[in-house]
Amino acid sequence: MAQWLYRIVPARADMVDDATDDEAAVVGAHFRYLVELRDRGVLILAGRTQGEGPDTVGITVFEADDEPAARAIMNADPAVAAGVFAATLHRYAVAVARDGLDMTAPPATD
């Protein structure tokens, strides 16, 4: 199975700092979608930069059989489908990973 990455950026520059109620609801659905992908064994990792403002980006690294399947996974992301995030798809290969990565740790704060 091939590995893929989709990069997301907010479609509206102020969305991270000042999301509307509708945008916040779609981002919640986006998070639930990622958890579902993880639970199905598709997701390798997902996260976003911790800065605020228009430079914020997110990545989702996952497995899919081929490009059409990978594109379908990306396009099924509720935030991509709703246009809250713009997404680009890239073929990817994890080269080095550490065992036992603790995904329950809170994100670092500045």
CSV table of C-alpha atoms in Angstrom, one decimal:
chain,number,residue,atom,x,y,z
A,1,MET,CA,0.0,0.0,0.0
A,2,ALA,CA,1.3,3.4,-0.9
A,3,GLN,CA,1.7,6.4,1.4
A,4,TRP,CA,0.2,9.8,0.7
A,5,LEU,CA,0.2,13.2,2.3
A,6,TYR,CA,-2.4,15.9,1.9
A,7,ARG,CA,-1.5,19.4,2.9
A,8,ILE,CA,-4.3,21.7,4.0
A,9,VAL,CA,-4.4,25.4,4.5
A,10,PRO,CA,-7.4,27.6,5.6
A,11,ALA,CA,-9.3,28.9,2.7
A,12,ARG,CA,-10.0,32.1,4.6
A,13,ALA,CA,-6.9,33.7,6.1
A,14,ASP,CA,-8.6,34.6,9.4
A,15,MET,CA,-10.3,31.3,9.9
A,16,VAL,CA,-7.8,29.9,12.5
A,17,ASP,CA,-8.0,33.0,14.6
A,18,ASP,CA,-11.7,33.8,14.1
A,19,ALA,CA,-13.7,30.8,12.9
A,20,THR,CA,-17.4,31.3,12.2
A,21,ASP,CA,-19.7,28.8,13.9
A,22,ASP,CA,-20.2,27.0,10.6
A,23,GLU,CA,-16.4,26.8,10.1
A,24,ALA,CA,-15.9,25.5,13.7
A,25,ALA,CA,-18.5,22.8,13.1
A,26,VAL,CA,-16.8,21.7,9.9
A,27,VAL,CA,-13.4,21.6,11.6
A,28,GLY,CA,-15.0,19.4,14.3
A,29,ALA,CA,-16.3,17.0,11.5
A,30,HIS,CA,-12.8,17.1,10.0
A,31,PHE,CA,-11.2,16.0,13.3
A,32,ARG,CA,-13.8,13.2,13.7
A,33,TYR,CA,-13.0,12.1,10.1
A,34,LEU,CA,-9.3,11.8,10.9
A,35,VAL,CA,-10.1,9.7,14.0
A,36,GLU,CA,-12.2,7.5,11.9
A,37,LEU,CA,-9.3,7.0,9.4
A,38,ARG,CA,-7.0,6.2,12.3
A,39,ASP,CA,-9.5,3.7,13.7
A,40,ARG,CA,-9.7,2.0,10.2
A,41,GLY,CA,-5.9,1.7,10.0
A,42,VAL,CA,-5.7,4.2,7.1
A,43,LEU,CA,-4.2,7.2,8.9
A,44,ILE,CA,-0.5,7.3,9.8
A,45,LEU,CA,-0.5,10.7,11.4
A,46,ALA,CA,-2.2,14.1,11.2
A,47,GLY,CA,-1.5,17.5,12.7
A,48,ARG,CA,-1.0,21.2,12.2
A,49,THR,CA,1.5,23.9,12.8
A,50,GLN,CA,0.8,25.6,16.1
A,51,GLY,CA,1.2,29.2,15.0
A,52,GLU,CA,-1.8,31.4,14.5
A,53,GLY,CA,-2.8,33.3,11.4
A,54,PRO,CA,-2.5,32.6,7.7
A,55,ASP,CA,0.7,30.7,7.8
A,56,THR,CA,-1.0,27.7,9.6
A,57,VAL,CA,-0.8,24.4,7.6
A,58,GLY,CA,-1.9,20.9,8.4
A,59,ILE,CA,-0.8,17.6,7.1
A,60,THR,CA,-2.4,14.2,6.9
A,61,VAL,CA,-0.2,11.2,6.2
A,62,PHE,CA,-2.1,8.0,5.2
A,63,GLU,CA,-2.1,4.9,3.1
A,64,ALA,CA,-4.1,4.2,0.0
A,65,ASP,CA,-3.8,1.8,-2.9
A,66,ASP,CA,-3.3,4.4,-5.6
A,67,GLU,CA,-3.8,8.1,-6.5
A,68,PRO,CA,-7.6,7.9,-7.2
A,69,ALA,CA,-8.1,6.2,-3.8
A,70,ALA,CA,-5.9,8.7,-2.1
A,71,ARG,CA,-7.7,11.6,-3.8
A,72,ALA,CA,-11.0,10.1,-2.7
A,73,ILE,CA,-9.9,10.0,0.9
A,74,MET,CA,-8.7,13.6,0.8
A,75,ASN,CA,-11.8,14.9,-1.0
A,76,ALA,CA,-14.0,13.0,1.6
A,77,ASP,CA,-12.5,15.1,4.4
A,78,PRO,CA,-15.5,17.3,5.5
A,79,ALA,CA,-13.3,20.5,5.7
A,80,VAL,CA,-11.9,19.9,2.2
A,81,ALA,CA,-15.4,19.0,0.8
A,82,ALA,CA,-16.9,22.2,2.4
A,83,GLY,CA,-14.1,24.4,1.1
A,84,VAL,CA,-13.0,25.4,4.6
A,85,PHE,CA,-9.5,24.0,3.8
A,86,ALA,CA,-7.8,24.0,0.4
A,87,ALA,CA,-5.9,20.7,0.0
A,88,THR,CA,-3.1,19.4,-2.2
A,89,LEU,CA,-2.2,15.7,-2.5
A,90,HIS,CA,1.4,14.4,-2.7
A,91,ARG,CA,2.9,10.9,-2.9
A,92,TYR,CA,4.8,10.3,0.3
A,93,ALA,CA,7.1,7.8,2.0
A,94,VAL,CA,7.9,7.8,5.7
A,95,ALA,CA,11.7,7.3,5.8
A,96,VAL,CA,12.3,7.3,9.6
A,97,ALA,CA,9.8,7.0,12.5
A,98,ARG,CA,10.2,6.4,16.1
A,99,ASP,CA,8.5,3.5,17.9
A,100,GLY,CA,5.9,4.4,20.6
A,101,LEU,CA,5.1,7.9,19.6
A,102,ASP,CA,2.8,9.2,22.3
A,103,MET,CA,-0.1,10.8,20.5
A,104,THR,CA,-1.9,11.7,23.8
A,105,ALA,CA,0.7,14.3,24.8
A,106,PRO,CA,-0.7,17.9,24.6
A,107,PRO,CA,0.8,20.2,21.9
A,108,ALA,CA,3.7,22.4,22.9
A,109,THR,CA,2.9,25.9,23.8
A,110,ASP,CA,5.0,29.0,23.2
